Coordinates of C-alpha atoms and ligand atoms in Angstrom, one line a residue:
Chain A
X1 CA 13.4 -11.3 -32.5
X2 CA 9.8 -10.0 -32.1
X3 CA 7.6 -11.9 -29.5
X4 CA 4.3 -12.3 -28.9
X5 CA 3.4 -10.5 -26.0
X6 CA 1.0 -11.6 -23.1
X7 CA 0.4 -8.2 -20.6
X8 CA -0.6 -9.7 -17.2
X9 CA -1.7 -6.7 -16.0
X10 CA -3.4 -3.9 -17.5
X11 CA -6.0 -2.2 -15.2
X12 CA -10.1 -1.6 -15.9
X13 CA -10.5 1.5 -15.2
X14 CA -14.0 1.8 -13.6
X15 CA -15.1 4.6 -11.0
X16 CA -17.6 3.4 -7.7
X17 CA -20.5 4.6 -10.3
X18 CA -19.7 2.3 -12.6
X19 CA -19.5 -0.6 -10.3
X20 CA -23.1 0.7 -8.4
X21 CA -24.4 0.3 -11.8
X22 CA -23.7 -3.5 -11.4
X23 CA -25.3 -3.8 -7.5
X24 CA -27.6 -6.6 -7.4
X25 CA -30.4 -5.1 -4.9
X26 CA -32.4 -2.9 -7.0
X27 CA -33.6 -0.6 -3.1
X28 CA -29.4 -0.8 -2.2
X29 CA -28.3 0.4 -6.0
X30 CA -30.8 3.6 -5.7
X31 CA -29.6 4.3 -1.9
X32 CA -26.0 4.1 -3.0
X33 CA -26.7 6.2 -6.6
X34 CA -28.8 8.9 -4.3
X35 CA -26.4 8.5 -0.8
X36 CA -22.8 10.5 -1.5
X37 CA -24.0 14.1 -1.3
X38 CA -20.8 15.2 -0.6
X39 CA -18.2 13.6 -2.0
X40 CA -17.6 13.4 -5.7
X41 CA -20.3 11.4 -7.1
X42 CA -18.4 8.7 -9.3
X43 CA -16.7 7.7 -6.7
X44 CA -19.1 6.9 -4.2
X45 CA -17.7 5.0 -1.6
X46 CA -14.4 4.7 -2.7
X47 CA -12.1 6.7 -1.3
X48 CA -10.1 9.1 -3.7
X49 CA -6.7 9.4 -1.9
X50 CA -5.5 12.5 -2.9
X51 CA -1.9 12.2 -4.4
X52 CA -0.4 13.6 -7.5
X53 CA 0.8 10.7 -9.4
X54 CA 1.6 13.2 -12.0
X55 CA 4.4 15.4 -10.7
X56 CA 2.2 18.5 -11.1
X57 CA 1.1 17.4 -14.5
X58 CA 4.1 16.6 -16.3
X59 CA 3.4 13.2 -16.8
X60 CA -0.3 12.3 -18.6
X61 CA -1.1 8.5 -18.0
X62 CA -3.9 8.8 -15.8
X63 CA -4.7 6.1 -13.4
X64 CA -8.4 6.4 -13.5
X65 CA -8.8 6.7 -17.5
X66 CA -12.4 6.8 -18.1
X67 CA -12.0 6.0 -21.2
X68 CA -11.7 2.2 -20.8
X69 CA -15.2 1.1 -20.2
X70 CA -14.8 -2.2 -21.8
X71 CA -12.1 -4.4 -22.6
X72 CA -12.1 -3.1 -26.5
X73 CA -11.6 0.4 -25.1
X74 CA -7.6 -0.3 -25.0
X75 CA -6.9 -1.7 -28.8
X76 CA -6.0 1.6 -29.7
X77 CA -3.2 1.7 -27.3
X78 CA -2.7 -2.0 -26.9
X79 CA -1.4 -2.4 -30.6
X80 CA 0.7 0.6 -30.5
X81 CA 2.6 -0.8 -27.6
X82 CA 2.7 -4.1 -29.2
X83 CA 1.1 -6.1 -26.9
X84 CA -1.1 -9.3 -28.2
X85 CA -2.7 -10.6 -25.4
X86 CA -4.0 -8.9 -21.8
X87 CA -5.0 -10.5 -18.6
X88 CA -6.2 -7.2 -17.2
X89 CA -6.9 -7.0 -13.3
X90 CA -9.4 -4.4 -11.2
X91 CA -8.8 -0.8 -11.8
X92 CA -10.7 0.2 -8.5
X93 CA -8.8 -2.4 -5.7
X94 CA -8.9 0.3 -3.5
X95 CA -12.3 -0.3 -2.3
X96 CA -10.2 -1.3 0.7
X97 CA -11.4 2.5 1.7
X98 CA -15.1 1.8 1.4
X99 CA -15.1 2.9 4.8
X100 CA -18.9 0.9 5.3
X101 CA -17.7 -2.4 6.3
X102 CA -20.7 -3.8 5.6
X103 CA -21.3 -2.7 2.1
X104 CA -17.7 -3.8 1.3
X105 CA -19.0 -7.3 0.0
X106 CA -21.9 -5.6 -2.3
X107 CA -19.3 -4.0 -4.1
X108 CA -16.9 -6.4 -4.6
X109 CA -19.9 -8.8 -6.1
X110 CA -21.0 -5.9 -8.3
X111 CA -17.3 -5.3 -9.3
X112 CA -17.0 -8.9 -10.4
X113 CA -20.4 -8.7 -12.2
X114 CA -18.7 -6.0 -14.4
X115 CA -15.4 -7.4 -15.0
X116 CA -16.8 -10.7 -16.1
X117 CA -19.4 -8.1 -18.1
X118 CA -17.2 -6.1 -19.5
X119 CA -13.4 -7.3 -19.4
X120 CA -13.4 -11.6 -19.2
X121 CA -13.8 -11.7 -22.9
X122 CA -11.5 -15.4 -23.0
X123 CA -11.3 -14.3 -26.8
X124 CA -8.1 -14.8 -27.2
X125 CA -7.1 -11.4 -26.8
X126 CA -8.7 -10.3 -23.3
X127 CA -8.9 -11.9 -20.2
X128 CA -9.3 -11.1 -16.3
X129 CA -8.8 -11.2 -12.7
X130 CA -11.8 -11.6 -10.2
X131 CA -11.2 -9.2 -7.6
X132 CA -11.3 -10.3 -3.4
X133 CA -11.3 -9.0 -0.5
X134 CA -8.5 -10.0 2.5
X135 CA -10.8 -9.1 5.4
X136 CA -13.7 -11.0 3.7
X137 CA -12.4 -14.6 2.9
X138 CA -15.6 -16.8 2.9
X139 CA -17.5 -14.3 0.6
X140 CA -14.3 -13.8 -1.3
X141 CA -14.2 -18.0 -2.0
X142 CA -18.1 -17.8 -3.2
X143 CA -17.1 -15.3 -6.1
X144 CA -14.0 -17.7 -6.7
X145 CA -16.9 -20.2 -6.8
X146 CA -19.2 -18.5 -8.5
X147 CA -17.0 -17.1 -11.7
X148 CA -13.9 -19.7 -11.3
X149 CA -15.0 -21.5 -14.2
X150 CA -15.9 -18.6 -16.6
X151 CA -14.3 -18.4 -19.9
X152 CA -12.0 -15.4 -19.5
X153 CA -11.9 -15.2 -15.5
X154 CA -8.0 -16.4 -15.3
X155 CA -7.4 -15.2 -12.0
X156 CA -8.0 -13.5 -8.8
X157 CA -6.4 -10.2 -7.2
X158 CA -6.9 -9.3 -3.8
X159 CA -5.2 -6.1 -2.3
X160 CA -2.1 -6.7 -0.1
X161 CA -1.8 -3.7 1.2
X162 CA -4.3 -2.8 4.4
X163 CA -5.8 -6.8 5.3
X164 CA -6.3 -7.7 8.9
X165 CA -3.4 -10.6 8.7
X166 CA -0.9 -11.5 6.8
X167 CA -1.2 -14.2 4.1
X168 CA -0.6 -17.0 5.9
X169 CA -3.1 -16.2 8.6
X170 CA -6.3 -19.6 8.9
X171 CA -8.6 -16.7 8.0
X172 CA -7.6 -17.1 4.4
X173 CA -8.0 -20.7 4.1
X174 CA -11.4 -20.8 1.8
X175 CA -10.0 -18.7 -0.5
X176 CA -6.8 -21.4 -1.0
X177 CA -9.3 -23.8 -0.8
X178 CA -11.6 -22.0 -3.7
X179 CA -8.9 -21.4 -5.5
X180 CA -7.1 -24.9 -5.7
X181 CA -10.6 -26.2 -7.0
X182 CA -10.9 -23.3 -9.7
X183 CA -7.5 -23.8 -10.3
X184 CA -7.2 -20.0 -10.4
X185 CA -3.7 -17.9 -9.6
X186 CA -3.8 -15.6 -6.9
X187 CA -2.3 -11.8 -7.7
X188 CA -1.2 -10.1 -4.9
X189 CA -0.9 -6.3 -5.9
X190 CA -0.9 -3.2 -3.3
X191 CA -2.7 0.1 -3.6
X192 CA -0.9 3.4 -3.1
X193 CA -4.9 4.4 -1.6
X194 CA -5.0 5.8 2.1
X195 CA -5.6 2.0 4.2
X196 CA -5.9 2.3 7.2
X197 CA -3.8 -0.6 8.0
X198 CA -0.5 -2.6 7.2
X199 CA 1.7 -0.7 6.0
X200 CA 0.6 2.6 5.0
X201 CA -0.7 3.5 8.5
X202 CA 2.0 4.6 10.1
X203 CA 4.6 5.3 7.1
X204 CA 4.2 9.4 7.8
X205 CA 5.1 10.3 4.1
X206 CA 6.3 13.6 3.1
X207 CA 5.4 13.3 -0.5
X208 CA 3.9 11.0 -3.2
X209 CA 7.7 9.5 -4.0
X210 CA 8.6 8.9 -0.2
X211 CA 5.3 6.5 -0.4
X212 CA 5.5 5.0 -3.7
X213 CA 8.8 3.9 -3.0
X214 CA 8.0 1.3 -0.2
X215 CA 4.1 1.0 -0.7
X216 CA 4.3 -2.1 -2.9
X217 CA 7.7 -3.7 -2.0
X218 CA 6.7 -3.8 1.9
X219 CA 3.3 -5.6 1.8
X220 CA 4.7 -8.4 -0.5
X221 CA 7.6 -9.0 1.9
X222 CA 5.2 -9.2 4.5
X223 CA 3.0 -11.7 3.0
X224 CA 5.2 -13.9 1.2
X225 CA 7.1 -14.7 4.2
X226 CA 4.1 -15.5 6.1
X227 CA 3.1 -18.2 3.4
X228 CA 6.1 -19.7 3.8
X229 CA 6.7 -19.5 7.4
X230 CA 3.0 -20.7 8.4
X231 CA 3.5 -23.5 5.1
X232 CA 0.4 -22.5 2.6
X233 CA 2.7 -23.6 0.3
X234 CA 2.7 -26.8 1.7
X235 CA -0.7 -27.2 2.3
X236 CA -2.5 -25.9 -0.9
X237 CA -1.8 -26.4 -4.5
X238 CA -2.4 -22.5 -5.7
X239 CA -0.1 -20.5 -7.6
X240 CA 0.5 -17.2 -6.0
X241 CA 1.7 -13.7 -8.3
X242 CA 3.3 -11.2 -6.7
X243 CA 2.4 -8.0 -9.0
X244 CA 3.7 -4.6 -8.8
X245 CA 6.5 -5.1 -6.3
X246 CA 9.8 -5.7 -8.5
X247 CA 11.8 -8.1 -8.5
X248 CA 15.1 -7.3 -5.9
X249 CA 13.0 -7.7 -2.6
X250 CA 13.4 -11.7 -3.8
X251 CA 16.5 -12.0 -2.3
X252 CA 16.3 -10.2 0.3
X253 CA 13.3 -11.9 2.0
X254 CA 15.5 -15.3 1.3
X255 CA 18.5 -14.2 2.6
X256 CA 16.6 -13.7 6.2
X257 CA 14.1 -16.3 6.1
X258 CA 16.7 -19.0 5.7
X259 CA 18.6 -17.6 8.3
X260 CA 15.4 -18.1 11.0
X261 CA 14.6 -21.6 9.5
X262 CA 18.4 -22.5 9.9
X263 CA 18.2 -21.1 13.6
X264 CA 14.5 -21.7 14.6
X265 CA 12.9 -24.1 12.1
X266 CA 10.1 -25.4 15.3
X267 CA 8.9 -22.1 14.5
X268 CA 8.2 -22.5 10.8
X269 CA 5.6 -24.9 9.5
X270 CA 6.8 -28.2 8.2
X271 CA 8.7 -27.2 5.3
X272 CA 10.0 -29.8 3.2
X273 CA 13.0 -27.3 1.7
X274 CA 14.7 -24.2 2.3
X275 CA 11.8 -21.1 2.7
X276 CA 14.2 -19.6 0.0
X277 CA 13.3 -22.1 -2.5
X278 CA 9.4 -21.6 -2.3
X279 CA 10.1 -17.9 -3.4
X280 CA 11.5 -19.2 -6.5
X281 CA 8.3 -20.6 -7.1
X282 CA 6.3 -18.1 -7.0
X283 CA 5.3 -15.6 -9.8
X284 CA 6.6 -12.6 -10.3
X285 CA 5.4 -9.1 -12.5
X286 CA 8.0 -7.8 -14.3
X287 CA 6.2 -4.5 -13.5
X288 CA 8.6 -2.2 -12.3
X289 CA 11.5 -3.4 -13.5
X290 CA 14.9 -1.5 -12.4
X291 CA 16.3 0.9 -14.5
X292 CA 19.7 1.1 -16.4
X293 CA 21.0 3.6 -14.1
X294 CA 20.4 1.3 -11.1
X295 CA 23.5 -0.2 -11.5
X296 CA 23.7 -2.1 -8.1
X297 CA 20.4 -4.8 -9.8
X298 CA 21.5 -7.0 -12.4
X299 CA 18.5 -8.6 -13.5
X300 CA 19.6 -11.6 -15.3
X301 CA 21.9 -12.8 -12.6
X302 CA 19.0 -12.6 -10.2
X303 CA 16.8 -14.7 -12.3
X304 CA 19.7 -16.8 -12.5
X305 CA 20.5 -17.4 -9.2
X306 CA 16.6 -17.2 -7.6
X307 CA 15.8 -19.8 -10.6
X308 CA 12.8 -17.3 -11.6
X309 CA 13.3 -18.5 -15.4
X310 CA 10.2 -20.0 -15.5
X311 CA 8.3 -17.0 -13.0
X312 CA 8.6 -13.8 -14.0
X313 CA 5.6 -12.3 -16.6
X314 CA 5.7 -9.4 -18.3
X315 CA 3.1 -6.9 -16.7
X316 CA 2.9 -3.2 -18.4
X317 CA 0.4 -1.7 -15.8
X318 CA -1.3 0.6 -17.9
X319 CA -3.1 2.6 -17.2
X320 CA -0.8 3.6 -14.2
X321 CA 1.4 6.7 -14.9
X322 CA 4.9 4.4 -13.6
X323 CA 3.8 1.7 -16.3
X324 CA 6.3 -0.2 -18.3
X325 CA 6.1 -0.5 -22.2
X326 CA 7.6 -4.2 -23.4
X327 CA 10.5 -2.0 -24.2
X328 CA 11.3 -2.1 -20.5
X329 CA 11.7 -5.7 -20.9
X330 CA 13.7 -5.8 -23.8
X331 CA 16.5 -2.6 -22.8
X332 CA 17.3 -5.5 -19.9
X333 CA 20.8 -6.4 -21.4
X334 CA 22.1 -9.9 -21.1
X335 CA 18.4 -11.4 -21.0
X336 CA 18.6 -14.4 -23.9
X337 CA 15.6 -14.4 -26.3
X338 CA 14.5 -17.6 -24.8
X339 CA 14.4 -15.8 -21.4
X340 CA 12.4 -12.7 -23.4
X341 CA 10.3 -15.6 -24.9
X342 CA 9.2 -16.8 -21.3
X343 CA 8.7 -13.6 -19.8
X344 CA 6.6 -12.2 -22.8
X345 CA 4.7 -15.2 -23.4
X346 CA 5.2 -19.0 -22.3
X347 CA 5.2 -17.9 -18.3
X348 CA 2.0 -16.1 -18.2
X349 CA 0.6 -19.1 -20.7
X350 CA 1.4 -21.2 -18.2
X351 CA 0.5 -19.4 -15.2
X352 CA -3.2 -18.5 -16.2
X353 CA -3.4 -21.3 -18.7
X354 CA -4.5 -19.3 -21.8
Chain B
X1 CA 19.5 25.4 -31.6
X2 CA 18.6 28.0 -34.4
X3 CA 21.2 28.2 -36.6
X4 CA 21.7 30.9 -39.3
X5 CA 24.6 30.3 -41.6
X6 CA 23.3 26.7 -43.8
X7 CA 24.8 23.9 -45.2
X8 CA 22.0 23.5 -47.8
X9 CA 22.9 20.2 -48.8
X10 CA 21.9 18.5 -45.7
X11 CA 19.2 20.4 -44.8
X12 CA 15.4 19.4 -45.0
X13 CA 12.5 21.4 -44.3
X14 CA 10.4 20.5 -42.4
X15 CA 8.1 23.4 -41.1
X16 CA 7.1 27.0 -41.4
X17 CA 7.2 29.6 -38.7
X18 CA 3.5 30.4 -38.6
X19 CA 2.9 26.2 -37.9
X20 CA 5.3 26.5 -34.9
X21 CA 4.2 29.5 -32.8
X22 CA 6.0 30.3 -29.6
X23 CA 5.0 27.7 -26.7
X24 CA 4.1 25.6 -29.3
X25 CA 5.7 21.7 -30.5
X26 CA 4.8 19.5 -33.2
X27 CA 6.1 16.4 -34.7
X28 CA 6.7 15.8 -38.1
X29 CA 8.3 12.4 -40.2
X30 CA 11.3 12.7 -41.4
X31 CA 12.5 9.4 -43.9
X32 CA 10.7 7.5 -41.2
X33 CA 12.6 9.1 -38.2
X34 CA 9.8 11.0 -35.9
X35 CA 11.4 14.3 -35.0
X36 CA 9.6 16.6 -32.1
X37 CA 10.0 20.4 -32.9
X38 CA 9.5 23.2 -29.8
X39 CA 9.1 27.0 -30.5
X40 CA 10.6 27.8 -26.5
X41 CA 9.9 32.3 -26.7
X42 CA 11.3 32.6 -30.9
X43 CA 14.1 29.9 -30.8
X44 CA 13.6 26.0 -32.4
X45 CA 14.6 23.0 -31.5
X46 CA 14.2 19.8 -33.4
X47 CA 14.5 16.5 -30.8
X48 CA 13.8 12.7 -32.0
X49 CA 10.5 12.5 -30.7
X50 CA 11.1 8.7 -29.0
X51 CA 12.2 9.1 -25.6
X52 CA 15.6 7.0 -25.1
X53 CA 13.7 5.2 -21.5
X54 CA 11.1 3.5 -23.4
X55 CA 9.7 5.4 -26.1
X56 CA 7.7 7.9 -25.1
X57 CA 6.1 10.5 -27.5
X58 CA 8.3 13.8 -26.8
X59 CA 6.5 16.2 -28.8
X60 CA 3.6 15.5 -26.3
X61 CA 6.0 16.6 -23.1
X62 CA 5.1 19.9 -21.2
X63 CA 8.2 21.7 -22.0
X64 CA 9.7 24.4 -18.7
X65 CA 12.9 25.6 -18.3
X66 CA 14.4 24.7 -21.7
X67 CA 13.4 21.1 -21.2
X68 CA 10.9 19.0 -22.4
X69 CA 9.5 16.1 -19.9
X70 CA 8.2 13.1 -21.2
X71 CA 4.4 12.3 -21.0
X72 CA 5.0 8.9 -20.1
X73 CA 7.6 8.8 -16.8
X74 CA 8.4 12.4 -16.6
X75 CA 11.9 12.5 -17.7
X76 CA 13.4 15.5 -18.0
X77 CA 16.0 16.3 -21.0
X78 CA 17.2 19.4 -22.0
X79 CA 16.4 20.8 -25.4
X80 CA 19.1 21.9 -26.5
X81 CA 21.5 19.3 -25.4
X82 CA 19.1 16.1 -25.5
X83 CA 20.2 15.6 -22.3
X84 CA 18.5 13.6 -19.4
X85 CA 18.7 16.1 -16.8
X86 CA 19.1 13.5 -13.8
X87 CA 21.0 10.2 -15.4
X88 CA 22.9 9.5 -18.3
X89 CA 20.8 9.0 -20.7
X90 CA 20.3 11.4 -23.9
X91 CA 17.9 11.7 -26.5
X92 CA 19.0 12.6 -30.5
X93 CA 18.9 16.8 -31.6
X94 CA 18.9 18.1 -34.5
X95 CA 20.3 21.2 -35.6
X96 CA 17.7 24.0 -36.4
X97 CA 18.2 26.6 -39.3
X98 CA 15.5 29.1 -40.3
X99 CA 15.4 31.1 -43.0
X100 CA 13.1 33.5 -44.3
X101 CA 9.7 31.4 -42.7
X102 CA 11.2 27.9 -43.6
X103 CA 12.4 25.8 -40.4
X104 CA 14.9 23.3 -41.6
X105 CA 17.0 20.6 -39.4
X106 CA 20.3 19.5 -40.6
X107 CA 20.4 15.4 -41.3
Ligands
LIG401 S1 9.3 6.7 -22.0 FE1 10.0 8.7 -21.6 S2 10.2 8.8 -19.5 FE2 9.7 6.7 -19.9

C-alpha cells in the first residue's frame, strides 16, 4: 500500500555566508563579510572539518548542496523519492566550531532568521526546526520564544555532540521551560564536525568510517540517560527526538540503566517507573536504519518489545551522503502496514502536530 | 558480457556503438524496465539501473575495476556478475550482443 510520507529530517543546506547575510547588526554583518581572509569565504566562521564523506568520490550526495537555497529548492528531488511532506532541520549545526564564543549567539539568531525566511513555509508541504545552542541555554529559550509560535517552526534541534553537560544538566532548564510553553519537540542530532568536546575529542580516529560509526550513537546514549537519571522527564512536559542515531542503542541504554536504578535508585531522580520505560517514550528517526545484512537487528521485534510503535518517524536525511530513501523503510520485513503507516506519517503528525 | 552468437528473437536494441564510447554509460528504457549500459575499454554490459539497497541510479555510478558503485551509498557490484561485492545482495544483468554497430541485450 502506498503512504503518505512525512520526512522529519531533510537538511537546509546553507554555508556561514548565507547565514551572515541574515546578521542583524548592519557594522557586525560587514566585519564578518570582510573578516575571514584566510579561510574559505563561505564558510566564515564555521569550521569545515575536513573528512571525505564520499569515499574518494564514489558516492555524489553532497552534504553541503548549494543548491537548496530555499525550501522549494528540493521538489525536484522530494517527489522523485516520494516524499509528501518535510520538516527539514539546520544544514549548518556545526556552528558548534565557530571558534568566537562570543559571536556563537549572532549566528545562531541569524540562522533562525533564514530558516524561518527561507524553510518554515507551514504550507502544508514544508516545515522546520529552529536551531539552539547547548552551551547557550537562556539565548537558546528567547529564539524558542521568539519563533515558537510561527507557522511552520515545528521544532527545535540543538547539537548533541560537543555541549558542556549532558542533557540533564540545570543549565538546560529554560530551554525545557521554552519549550513546554511553545509546545515545541526537541531534536537531538550530532555533527560528525571537529568539537572540541564530548565525544569526538578524544576518539583518535583513523578514518572517516572509524568516526562515523560511533559519532552519533555515543552522544545520544550520553544524553538520554542523563534525562532520565537527573528526571527532566519528570519535570517538564517536552517531547524529545533522538535523530540520526538508529535505533539498537535503545536497548542497550535500558538494559544498564535499569540495572543502576534497581541497585542505586537514591541516586536517580524521583522516577515514577523503570528509566527503561521513559526511553520508550521518546522519539526516534528512523534515519539510519540497519541493513538486511545485519542480521543480529531485527527491527520489528525491537519496536515490539521497546513499545516504539507509536515513536519512531521516518527521517531520509538528505542531503547527507548515508541518507535513507522511504525504501529503507519499506525493505524492513515483518513491519505491518499499520506500523509503515505510523512511521511514514501519523508519528511525525503527532510529534510536530502538522 | 558481449556476446556474439544471437538469439534474435529475444533480443532488443537498444544502442549504437558510437552512443556508448569506451568509459562511457548510459541508461535507456526498456518496456518500462530502466537498464544502465557501461562501455568498460570495448566490452558492454547492460545492468538494471535500480540499485537492489534502495534504488539508486546505476548508470550514474563511477565505474573501476569492472564494477560500478552506486551514487547514492557506494555499493559496489560487479558488472558482469551484478554482484554486490561485499554482501549478498545482487542487482539484475543483461546479456550484451553487438553486432555490426547495433548493441542489443537479450530479454
Ligand atoms: S541505493 Fe545504491 S547503495 Fe544505496
Amino acid at each position: 500500500m502506498d503512504h503518505t510520507v512525512i520526512d522529519g529530517e531533510w537538511h537546509s543546506a546553507e554555508s556561514g555566508a548565507d547565514i551572515r547575510e541574515y546578521i542583524a547588526d548592519d557594522e557586525m554583518r560587514e566585519n564578518e563579510e570582510q573578516g575571514y581572509l584566510a579561510g574559505p569565504k563561505d564558510w566564515g566562521p564555521v569550521q569545515w572539518d575536513g573528512w571525505d564523506r564520499s569515499a574518494g568520490g564514489r558516492t555524489e550526495i553532497n552534504i553541503h548542496s548549494p543548491d537548496i537555497k530555499t525550501a522549494e529548492d528540493i521538489d525536484p528531488v522530494r517527489e522523485q523519492l516520494g516524499i509528501d511532506t518535510v520538516v527539514f532541520s539546520p544544514g549548518q549545526f556545526r556552528m558548534t566550531t565557530i571558534p568566537a564564543q562570543d559571536k556563537q549567539v549572532m549566528y545562531m539568531r541569524a540562522f533562525n532568521d533564514l530558516t524561518v525566511d527561507r524553510f518554515a513555509r507551514g504550507d502544508g508541504t514544508y516545515y522546520a526546526k529552529l536551531y539552539i545552542f547547548g552551551n547557550h541555554p537562556e539565548e537558546s529559550a528567547e529564539e524558542i520564544e521568539r519563533y515558537g509560535d510561527e507557522d511552520g517552526v515545528v521544532g527545535a534541534m540543538i547539537t548533541d555532540v560537543g555541549p558542556t553537560y549532558p542533557m540533564g544538566h540545570k543549565s538546560y532548564e529554560p530551554i525545557y521551560e521554552a519549550a513546554e510553553k511553545h509546545d515545541l519537540p526537541i531534536i537531538l542530532h550530532s555533527t560528525t564536525g571537529i568539537v572540541a568536546g564530548f565525544p569526538i575529542a578524544g576518539m583518535q580516529s583513523k578514518n572517516f568510517a572509524e568516526f562515523h560509526t560511533l559519532a552519533h550513537t555515543i552522544p545520544k546514549m550520553w544524553h538520554a540517560n542523563s534525562l532520565i537519571l537527573r528526571g527532566i522527564v519528570e519535570q517538564y512536559d517536552v517531547d524529545f527526538g533522538f535523530w540520526e542515531g538508529g535505533l539498537s542503542w535503545i536497548p542497550a541504554l535500558g538494559e544498564r540503566l535499569d540495572r543502576e536504578y534497581l541497585e542505586r535508585s537514591s541516586e536517580f531522580a524521583e522516577l515514577s517507573k523503570l528509566p527503561s520505560e521513559y526511553l520508550s517514550e521518546f522519539y526516534y528517526g528512523t534515519q539510519p536504519l540497519p541493513e538486511e545484512a545485519t542480521k543480529m537487528v531485527d527491527v520489528v521485534d525491537l519496536i515490539e518489545r521497546a513499545d516504539l510503535e507509536d515513536q519512531v518517524i521516518y527521517c531520509s536525511d538528505r542531503p547527507h551522503q548515508d541518507f535513507d530513501a522511504p525504501a529503507a523503510v519499506n525493505n524492513v520485513e515483518g513491519l505491518s502496514d499499520e506500523q509503515k503507516q505510523k512511521i511514514f506519517e501519523d508519528n511525525a503528525r503527532e510529534l510536530f502536530g502538522i | 558480457m558481449t556476446e556474439t552468437s544471437a538469439d534474435e528473437s529475444a533480443l532488443q536494441k537498444v544502442a549504437t556503438t558510437d552512443e556508448l564510447e569506451p568509459g562511457s554509460s548510459s541508461v535507456v528504457d526498456v518496456d518500462g524496465e530502466q537498464v544502465a549500459l557501461f562501455n568498460i575499454e570495448g566490452e558492454y554490459f547492460a545492468l538494471s539501473n535500480v540499485c537492489p539497497h534502495q534504488g539508486g541510479p546505476l548508470g550514474q555510478g563511477r565505474v573501476e575495476d569492472n564494477c560500478v558503485y552506486c551514487p547514492w551509498h557506494g555499493w559496489q557490484f560487479d558488472v558482469e556478475t551484478g554482484e554486490h561485492v561485499q554482501g549478498e545482495d545482487a542487482v539484475g544483468t543483461y546479456d550484451v550482443v553487438v553486432e555490426d554497430d547495433e548493441i542489443h541485450i537479450r530479454l
